mmCIF file with all atom_site columns, C-alpha atoms and ligand atoms in Angstrom:
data_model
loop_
_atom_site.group_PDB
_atom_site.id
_atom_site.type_symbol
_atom_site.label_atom_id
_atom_site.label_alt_id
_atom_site.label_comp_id
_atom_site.label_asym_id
_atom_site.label_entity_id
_atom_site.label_seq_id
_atom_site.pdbx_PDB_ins_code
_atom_site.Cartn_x
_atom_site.Cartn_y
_atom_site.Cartn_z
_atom_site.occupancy
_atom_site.B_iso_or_equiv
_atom_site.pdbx_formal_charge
_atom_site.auth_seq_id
_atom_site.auth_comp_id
_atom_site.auth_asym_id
_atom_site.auth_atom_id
_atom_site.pdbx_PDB_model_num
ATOM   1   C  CA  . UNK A 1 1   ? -142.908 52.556 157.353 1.00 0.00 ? 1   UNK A CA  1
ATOM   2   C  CA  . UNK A 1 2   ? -139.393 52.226 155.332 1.00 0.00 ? 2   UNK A CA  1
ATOM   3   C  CA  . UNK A 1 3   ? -139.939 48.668 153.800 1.00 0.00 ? 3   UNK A CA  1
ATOM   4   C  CA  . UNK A 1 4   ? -136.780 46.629 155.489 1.00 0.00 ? 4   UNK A CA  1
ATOM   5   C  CA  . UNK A 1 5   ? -135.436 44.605 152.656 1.00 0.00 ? 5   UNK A CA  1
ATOM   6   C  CA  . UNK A 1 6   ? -134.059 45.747 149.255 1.00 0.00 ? 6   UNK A CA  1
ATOM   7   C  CA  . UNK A 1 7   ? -131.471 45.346 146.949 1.00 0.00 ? 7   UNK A CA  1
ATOM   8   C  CA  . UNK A 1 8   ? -129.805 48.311 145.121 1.00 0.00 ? 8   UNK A CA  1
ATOM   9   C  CA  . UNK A 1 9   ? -129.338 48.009 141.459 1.00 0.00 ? 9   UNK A CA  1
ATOM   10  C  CA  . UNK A 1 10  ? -126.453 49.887 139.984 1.00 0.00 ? 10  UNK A CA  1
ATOM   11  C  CA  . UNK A 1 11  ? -127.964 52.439 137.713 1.00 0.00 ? 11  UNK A CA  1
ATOM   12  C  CA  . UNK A 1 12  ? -125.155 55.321 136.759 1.00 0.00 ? 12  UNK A CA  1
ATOM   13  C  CA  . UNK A 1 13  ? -121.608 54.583 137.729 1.00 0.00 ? 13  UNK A CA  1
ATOM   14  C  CA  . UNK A 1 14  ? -119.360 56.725 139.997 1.00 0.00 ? 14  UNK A CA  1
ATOM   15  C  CA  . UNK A 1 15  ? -117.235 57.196 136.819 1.00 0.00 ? 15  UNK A CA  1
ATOM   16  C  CA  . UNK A 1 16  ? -120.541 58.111 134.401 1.00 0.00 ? 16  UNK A CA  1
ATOM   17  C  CA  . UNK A 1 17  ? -121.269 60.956 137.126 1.00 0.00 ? 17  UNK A CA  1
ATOM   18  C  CA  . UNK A 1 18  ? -117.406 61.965 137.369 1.00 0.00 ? 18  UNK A CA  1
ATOM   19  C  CA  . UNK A 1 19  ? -117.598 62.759 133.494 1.00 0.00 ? 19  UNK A CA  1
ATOM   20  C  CA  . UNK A 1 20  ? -121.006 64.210 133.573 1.00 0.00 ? 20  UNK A CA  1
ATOM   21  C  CA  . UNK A 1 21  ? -119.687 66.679 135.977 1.00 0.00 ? 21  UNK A CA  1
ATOM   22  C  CA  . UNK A 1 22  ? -116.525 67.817 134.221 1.00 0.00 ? 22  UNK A CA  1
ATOM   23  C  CA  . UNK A 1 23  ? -118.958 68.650 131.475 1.00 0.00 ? 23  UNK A CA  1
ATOM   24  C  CA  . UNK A 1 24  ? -121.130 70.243 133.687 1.00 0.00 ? 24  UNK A CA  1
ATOM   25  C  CA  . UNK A 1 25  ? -118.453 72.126 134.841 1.00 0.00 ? 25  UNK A CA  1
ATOM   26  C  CA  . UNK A 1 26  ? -117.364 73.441 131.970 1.00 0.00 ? 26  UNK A CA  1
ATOM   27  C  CA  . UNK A 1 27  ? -120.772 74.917 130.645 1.00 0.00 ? 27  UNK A CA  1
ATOM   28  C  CA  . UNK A 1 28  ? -121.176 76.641 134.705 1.00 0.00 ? 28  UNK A CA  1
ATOM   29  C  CA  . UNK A 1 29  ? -117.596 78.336 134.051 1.00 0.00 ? 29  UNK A CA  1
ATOM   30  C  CA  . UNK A 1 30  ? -118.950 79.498 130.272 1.00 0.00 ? 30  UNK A CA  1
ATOM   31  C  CA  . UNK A 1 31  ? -122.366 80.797 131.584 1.00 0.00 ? 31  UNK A CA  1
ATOM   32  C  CA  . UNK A 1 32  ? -120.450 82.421 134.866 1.00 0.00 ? 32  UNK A CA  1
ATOM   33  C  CA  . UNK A 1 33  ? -117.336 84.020 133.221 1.00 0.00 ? 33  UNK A CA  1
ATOM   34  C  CA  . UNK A 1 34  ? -116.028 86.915 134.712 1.00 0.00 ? 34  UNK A CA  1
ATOM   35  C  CA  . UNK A 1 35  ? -118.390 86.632 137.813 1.00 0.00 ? 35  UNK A CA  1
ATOM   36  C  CA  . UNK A 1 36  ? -117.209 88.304 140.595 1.00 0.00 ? 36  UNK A CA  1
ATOM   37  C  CA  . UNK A 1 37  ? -118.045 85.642 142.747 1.00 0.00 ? 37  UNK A CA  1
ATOM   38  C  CA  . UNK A 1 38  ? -120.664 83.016 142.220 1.00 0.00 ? 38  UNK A CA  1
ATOM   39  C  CA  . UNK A 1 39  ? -122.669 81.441 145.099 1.00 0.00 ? 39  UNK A CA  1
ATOM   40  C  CA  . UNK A 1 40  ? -123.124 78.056 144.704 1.00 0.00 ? 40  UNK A CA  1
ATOM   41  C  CA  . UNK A 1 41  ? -125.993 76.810 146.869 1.00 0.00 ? 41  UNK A CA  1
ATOM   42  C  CA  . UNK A 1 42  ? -126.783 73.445 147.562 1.00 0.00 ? 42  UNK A CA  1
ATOM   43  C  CA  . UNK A 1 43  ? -130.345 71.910 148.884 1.00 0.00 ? 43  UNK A CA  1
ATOM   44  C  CA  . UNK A 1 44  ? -129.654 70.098 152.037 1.00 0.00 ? 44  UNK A CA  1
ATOM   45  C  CA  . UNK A 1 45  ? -129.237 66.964 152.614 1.00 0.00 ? 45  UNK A CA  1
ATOM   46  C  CA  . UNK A 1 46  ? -129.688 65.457 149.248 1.00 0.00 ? 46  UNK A CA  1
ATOM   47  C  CA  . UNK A 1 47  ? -126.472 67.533 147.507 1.00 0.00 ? 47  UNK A CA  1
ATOM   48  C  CA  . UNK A 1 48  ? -123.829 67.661 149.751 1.00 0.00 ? 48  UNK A CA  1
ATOM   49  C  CA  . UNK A 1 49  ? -122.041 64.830 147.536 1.00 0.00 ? 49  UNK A CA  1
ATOM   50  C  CA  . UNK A 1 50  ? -122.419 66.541 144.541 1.00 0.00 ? 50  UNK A CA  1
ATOM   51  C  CA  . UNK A 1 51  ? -122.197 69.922 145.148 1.00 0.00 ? 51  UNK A CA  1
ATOM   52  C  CA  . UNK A 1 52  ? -118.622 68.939 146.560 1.00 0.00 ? 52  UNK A CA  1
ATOM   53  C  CA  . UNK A 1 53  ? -117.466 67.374 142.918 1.00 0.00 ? 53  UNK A CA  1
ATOM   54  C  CA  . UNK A 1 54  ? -119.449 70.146 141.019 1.00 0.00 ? 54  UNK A CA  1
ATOM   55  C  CA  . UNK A 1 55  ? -117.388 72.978 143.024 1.00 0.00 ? 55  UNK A CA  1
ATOM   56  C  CA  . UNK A 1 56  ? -114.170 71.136 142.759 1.00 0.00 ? 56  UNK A CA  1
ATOM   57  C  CA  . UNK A 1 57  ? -114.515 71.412 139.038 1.00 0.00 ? 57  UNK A CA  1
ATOM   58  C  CA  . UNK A 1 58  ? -115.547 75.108 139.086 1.00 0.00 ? 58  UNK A CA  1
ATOM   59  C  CA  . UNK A 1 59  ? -112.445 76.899 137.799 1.00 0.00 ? 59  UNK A CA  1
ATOM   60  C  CA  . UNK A 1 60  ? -114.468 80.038 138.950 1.00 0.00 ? 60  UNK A CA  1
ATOM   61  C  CA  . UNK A 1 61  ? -114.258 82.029 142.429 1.00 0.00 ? 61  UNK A CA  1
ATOM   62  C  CA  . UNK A 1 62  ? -117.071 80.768 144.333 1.00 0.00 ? 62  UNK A CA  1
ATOM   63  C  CA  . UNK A 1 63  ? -118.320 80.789 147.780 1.00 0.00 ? 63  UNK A CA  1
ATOM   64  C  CA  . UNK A 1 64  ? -120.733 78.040 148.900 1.00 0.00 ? 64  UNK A CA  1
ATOM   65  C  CA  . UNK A 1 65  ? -124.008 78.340 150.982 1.00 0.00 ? 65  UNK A CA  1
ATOM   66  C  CA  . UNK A 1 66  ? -126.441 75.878 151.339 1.00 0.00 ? 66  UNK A CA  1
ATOM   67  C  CA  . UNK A 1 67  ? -130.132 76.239 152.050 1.00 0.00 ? 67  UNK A CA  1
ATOM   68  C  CA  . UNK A 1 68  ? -132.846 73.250 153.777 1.00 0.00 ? 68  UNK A CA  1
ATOM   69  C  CA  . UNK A 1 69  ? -136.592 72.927 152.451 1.00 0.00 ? 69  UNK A CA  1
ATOM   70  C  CA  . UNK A 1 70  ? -138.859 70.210 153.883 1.00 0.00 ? 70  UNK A CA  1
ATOM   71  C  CA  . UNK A 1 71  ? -138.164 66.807 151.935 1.00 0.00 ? 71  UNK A CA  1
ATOM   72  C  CA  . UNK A 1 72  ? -140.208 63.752 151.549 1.00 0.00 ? 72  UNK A CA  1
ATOM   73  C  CA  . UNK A 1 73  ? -139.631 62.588 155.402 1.00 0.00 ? 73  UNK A CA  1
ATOM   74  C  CA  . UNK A 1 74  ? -139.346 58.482 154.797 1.00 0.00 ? 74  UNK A CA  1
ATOM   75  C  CA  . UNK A 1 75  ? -141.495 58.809 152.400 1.00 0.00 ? 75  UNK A CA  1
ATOM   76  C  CA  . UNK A 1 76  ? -141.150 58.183 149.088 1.00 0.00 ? 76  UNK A CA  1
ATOM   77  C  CA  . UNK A 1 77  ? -144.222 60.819 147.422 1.00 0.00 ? 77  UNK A CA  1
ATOM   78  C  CA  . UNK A 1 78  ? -142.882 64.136 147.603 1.00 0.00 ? 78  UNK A CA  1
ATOM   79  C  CA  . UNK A 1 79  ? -145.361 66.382 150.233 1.00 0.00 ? 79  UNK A CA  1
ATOM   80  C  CA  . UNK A 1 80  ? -145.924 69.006 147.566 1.00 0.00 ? 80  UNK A CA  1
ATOM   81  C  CA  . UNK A 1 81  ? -146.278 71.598 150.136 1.00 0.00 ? 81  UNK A CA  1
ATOM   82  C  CA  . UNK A 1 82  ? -142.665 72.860 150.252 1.00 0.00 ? 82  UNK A CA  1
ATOM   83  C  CA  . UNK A 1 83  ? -141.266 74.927 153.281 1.00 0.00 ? 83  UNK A CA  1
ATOM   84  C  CA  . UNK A 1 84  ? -137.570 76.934 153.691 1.00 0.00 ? 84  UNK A CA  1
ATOM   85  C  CA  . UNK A 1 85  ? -136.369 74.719 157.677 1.00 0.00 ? 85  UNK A CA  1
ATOM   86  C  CA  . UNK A 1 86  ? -132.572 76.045 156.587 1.00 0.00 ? 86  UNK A CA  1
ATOM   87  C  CA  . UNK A 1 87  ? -132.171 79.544 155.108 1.00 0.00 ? 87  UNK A CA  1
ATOM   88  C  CA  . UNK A 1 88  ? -128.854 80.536 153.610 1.00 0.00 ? 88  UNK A CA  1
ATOM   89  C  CA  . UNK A 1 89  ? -126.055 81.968 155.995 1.00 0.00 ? 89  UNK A CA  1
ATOM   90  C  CA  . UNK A 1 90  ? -125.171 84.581 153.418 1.00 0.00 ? 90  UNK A CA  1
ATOM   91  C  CA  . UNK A 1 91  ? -126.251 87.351 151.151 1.00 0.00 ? 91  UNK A CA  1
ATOM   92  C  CA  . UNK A 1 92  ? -127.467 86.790 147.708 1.00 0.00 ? 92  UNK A CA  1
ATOM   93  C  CA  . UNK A 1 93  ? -128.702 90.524 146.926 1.00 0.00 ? 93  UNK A CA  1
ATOM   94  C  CA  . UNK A 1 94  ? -126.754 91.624 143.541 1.00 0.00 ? 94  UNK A CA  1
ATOM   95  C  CA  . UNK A 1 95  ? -125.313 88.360 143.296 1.00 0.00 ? 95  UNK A CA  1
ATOM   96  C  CA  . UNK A 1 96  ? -124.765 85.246 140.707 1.00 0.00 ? 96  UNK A CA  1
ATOM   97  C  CA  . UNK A 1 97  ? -126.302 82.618 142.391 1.00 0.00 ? 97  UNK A CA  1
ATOM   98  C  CA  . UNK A 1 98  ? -126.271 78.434 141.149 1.00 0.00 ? 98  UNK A CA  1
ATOM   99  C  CA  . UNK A 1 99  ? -128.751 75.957 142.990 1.00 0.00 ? 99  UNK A CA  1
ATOM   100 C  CA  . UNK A 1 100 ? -127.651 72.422 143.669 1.00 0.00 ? 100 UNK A CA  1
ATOM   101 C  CA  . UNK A 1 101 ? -130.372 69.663 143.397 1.00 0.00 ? 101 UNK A CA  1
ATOM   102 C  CA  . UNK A 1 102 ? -130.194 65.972 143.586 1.00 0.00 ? 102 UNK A CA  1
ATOM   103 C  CA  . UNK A 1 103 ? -132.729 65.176 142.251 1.00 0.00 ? 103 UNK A CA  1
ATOM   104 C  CA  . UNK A 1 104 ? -135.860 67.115 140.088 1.00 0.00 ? 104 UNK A CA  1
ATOM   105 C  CA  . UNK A 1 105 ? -139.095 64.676 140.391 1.00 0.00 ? 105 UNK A CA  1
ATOM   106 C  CA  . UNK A 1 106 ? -142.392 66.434 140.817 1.00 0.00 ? 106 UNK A CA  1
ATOM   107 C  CA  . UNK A 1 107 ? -140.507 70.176 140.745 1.00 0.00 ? 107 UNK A CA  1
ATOM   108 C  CA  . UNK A 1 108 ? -142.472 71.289 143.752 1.00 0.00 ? 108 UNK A CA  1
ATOM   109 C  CA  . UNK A 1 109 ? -139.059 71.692 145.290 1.00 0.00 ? 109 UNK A CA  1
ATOM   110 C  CA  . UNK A 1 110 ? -137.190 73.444 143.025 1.00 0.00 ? 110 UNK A CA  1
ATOM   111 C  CA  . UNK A 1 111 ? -139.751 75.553 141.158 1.00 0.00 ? 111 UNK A CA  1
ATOM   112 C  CA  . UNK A 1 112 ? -140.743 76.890 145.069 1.00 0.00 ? 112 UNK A CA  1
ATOM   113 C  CA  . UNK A 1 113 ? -136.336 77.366 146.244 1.00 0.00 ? 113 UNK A CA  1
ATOM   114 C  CA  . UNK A 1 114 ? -136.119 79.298 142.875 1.00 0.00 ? 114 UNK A CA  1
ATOM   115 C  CA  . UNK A 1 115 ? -139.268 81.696 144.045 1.00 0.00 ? 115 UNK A CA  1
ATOM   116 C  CA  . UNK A 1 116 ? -137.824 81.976 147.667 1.00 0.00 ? 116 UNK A CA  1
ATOM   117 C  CA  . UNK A 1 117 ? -134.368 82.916 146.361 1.00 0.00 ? 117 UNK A CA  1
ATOM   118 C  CA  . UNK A 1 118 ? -135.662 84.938 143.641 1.00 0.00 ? 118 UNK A CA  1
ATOM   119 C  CA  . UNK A 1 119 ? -137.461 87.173 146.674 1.00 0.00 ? 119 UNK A CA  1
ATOM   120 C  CA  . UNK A 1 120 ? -133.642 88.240 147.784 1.00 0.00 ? 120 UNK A CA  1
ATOM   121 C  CA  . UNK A 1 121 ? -133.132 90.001 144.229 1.00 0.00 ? 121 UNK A CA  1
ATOM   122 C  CA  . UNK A 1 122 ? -129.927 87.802 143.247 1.00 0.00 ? 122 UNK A CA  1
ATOM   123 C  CA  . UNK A 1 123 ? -128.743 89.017 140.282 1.00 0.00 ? 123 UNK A CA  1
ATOM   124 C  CA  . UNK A 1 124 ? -128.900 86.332 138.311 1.00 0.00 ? 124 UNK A CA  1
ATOM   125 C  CA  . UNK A 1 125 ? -130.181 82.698 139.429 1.00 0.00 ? 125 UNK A CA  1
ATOM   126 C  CA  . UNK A 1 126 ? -129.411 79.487 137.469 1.00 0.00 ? 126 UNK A CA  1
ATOM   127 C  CA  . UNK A 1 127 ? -130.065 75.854 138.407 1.00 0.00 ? 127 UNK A CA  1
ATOM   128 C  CA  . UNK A 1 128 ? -129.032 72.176 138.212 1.00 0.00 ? 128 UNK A CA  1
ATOM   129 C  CA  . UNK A 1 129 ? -129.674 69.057 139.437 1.00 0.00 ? 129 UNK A CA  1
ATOM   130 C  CA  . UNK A 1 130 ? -127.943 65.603 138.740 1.00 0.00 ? 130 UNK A CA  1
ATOM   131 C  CA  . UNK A 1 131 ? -130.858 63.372 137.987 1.00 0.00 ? 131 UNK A CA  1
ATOM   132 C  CA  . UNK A 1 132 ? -134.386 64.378 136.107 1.00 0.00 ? 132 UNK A CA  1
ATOM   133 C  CA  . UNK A 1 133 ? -137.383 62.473 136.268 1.00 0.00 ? 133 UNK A CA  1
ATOM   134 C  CA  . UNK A 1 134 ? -139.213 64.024 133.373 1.00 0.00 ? 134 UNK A CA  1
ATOM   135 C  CA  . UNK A 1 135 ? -142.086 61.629 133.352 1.00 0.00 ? 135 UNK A CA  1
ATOM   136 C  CA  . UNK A 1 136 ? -142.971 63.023 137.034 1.00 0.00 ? 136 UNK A CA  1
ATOM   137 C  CA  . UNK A 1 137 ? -143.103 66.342 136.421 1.00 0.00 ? 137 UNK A CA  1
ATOM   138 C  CA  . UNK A 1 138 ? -145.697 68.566 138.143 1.00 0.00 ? 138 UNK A CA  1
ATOM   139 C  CA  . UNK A 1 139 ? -144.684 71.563 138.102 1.00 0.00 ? 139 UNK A CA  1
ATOM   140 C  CA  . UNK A 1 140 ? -144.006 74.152 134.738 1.00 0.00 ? 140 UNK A CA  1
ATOM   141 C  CA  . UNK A 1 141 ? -140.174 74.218 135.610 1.00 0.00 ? 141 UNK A CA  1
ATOM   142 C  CA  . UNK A 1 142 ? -136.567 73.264 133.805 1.00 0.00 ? 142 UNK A CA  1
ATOM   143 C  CA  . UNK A 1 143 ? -133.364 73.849 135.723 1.00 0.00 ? 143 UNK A CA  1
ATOM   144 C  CA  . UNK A 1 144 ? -131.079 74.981 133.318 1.00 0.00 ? 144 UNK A CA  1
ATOM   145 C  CA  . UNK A 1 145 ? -128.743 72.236 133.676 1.00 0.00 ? 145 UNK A CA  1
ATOM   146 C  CA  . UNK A 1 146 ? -129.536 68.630 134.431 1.00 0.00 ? 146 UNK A CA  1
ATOM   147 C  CA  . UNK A 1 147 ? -126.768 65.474 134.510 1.00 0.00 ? 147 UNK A CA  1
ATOM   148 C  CA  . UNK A 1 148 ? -129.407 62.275 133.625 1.00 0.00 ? 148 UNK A CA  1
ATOM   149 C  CA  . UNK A 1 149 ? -132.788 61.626 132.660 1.00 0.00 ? 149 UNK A CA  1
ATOM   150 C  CA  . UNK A 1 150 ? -133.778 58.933 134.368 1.00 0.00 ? 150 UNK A CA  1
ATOM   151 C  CA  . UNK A 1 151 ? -137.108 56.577 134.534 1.00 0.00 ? 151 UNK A CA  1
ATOM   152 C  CA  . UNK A 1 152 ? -139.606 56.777 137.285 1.00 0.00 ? 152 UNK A CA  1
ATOM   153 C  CA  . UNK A 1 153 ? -136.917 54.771 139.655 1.00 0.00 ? 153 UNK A CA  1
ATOM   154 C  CA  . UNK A 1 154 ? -136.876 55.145 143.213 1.00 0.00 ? 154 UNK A CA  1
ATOM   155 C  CA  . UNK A 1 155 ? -132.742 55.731 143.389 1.00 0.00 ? 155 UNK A CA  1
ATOM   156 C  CA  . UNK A 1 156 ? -130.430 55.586 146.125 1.00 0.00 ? 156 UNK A CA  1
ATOM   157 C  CA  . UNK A 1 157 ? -126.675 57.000 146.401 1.00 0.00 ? 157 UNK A CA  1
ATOM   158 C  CA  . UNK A 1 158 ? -124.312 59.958 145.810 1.00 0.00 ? 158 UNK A CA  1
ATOM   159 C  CA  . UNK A 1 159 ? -126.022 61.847 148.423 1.00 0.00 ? 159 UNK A CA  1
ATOM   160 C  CA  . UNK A 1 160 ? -129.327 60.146 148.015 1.00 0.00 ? 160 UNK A CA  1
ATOM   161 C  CA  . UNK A 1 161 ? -131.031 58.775 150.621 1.00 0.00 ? 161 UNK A CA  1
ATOM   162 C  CA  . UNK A 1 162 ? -134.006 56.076 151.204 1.00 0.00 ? 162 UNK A CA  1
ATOM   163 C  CA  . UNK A 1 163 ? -135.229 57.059 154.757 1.00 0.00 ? 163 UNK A CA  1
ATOM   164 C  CA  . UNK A 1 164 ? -131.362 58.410 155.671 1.00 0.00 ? 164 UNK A CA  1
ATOM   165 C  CA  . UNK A 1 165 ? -130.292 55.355 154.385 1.00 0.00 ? 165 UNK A CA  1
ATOM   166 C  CA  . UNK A 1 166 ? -127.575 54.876 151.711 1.00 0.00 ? 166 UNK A CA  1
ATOM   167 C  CA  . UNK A 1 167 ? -126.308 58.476 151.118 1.00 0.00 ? 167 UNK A CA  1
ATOM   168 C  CA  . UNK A 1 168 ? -122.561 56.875 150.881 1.00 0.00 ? 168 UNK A CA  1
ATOM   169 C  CA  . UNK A 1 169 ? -122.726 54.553 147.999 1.00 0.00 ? 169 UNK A CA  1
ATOM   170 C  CA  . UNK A 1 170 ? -120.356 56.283 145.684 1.00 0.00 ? 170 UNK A CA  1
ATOM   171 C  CA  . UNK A 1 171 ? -122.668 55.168 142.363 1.00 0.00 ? 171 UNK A CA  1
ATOM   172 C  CA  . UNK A 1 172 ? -126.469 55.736 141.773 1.00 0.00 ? 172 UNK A CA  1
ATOM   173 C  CA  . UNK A 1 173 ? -128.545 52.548 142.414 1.00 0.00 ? 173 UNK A CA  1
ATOM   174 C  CA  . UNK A 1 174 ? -131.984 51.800 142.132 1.00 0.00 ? 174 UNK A CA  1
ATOM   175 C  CA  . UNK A 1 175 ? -133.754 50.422 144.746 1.00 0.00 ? 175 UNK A CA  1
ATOM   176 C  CA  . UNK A 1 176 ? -135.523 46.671 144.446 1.00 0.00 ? 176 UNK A CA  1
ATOM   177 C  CA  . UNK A 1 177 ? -137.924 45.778 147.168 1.00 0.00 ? 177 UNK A CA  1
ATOM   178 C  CA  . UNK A 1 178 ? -137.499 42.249 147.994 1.00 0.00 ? 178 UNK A CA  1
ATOM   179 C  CA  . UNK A 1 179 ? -139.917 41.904 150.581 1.00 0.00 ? 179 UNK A CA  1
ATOM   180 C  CA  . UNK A 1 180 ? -143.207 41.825 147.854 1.00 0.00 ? 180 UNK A CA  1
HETATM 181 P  P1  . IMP B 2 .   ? -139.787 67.183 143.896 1.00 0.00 ? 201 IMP B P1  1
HETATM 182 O  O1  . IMP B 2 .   ? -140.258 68.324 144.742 1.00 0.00 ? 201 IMP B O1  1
HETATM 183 O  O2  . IMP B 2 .   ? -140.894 66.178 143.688 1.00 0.00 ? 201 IMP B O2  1
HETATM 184 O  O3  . IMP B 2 .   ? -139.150 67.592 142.590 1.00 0.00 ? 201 IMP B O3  1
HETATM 185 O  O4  . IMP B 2 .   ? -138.788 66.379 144.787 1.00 0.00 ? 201 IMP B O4  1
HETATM 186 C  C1  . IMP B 2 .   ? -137.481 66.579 144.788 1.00 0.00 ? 201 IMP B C1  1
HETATM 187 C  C2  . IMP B 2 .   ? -136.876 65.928 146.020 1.00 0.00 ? 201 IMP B C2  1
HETATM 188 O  O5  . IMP B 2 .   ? -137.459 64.652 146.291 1.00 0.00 ? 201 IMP B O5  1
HETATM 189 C  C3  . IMP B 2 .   ? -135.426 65.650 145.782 1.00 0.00 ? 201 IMP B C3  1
HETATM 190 O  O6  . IMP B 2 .   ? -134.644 66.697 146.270 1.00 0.00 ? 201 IMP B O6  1
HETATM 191 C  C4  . IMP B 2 .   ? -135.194 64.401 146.571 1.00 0.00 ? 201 IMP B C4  1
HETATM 192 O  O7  . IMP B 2 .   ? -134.821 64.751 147.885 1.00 0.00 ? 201 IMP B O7  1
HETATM 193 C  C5  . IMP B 2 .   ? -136.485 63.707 146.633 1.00 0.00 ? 201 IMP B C5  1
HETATM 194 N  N1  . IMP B 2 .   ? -136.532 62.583 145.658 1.00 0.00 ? 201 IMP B N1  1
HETATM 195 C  C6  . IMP B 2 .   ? -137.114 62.552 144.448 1.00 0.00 ? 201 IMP B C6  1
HETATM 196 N  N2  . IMP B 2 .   ? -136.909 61.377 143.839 1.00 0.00 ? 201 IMP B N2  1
HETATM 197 C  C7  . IMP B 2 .   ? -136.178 60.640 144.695 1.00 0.00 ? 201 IMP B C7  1
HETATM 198 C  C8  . IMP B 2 .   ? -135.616 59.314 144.614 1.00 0.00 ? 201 IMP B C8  1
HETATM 199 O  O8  . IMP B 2 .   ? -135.764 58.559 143.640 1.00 0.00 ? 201 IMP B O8  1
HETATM 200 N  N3  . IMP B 2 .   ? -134.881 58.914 145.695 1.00 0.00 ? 201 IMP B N3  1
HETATM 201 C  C9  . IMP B 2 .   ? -134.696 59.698 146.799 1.00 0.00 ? 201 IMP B C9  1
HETATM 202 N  N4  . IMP B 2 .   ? -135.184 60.936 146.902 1.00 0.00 ? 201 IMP B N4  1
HETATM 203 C  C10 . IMP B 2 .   ? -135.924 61.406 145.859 1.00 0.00 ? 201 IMP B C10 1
HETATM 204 MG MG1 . MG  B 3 .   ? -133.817 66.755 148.177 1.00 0.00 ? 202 MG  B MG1 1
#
């Protein structure tokens, strides 16, 4: 059960993450020069916000796709056992491809969408996601760009969620229990 009351604690700023992504942006269009057309892929549900500021920085030609594994429910420990609910509506075969993440934590999610869409022979696969939690890490895996490190926080915001909760807060916050 979602505990019922918490405060959110402002943690990176809608402005911090508008930067971050220019910058972002910039290194995607270096590494992706003179693609024919990259496919930018974002990780339902958790991306949608940012993989609509990342593209909108892209000065690249890129089509969008987006692909759903199995998340942490209401939870808040990732399952480990990760499973593909949403494939992608296109064709990656011969292609660039870039996956969207919100959020790397364990890397059971990531390290598992990267072997899935590997399977399709893209021709060549990067990665990024906008937060990191380092100190959490399971998994042998680095996407090859990341926005923030962040501490072992439970966050909220930009996309993120705390049982569907809180997806439209325009800032990352980090979630305070109040209820002990
Ligand atoms: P991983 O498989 O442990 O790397 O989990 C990654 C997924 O867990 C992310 O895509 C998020 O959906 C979710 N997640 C990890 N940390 C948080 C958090 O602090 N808040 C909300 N969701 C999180
Ligand atoms: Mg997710």
């Amino acid at each position: 059960m979602p505990h019922d009351t918490y405060v959110i604690d402002q943690m990176i700023s809608a402005k911090s993450i508008a930067a971050k992504i220019e910058t972002l942006a910039t290194e995607i269009e270096t590494e992706f020069a003179g693609t024919d057309k990259l496919v930018v892929v974002g990780l339902l549900r958790g991306s949608f916000v940012f993989i609509a500021d990342l593209v909108r920085e892209l000065d690249l030609p890129v089509e969008v796709d987006f692909l759903e594994a199995s998340s942490y429910g209401d939870a808040m420990e990732s399952s480990r056992e990760v499973r593909i609910f949403k494939d992608l509506r296109g064709t990656i075969e011969g292609r660039d491809v870039l996956i969207v993440e919100d959020i790397i934590d364990t890397g059971h999610t990531l390290a598992h969408v990267v072997d899935f869409l590997m399977s399709k022979h893209p021709a060549r696969l990067k990665s990024i996601a906008l937060l990191d939690k380092p100190s959490r890490r399971e998994v042998d895996y680095k996407p090859d760009w990341t926005g923030f490190e962040i501490p072992d926080e439970f966050v909220v915001g930009y996309g993120i969620d705390y049982a569907q909760r809180n997806r439209n807060l325009p800032y990352i916050g980090k979630v305070r229990f109040t209820d002990g």
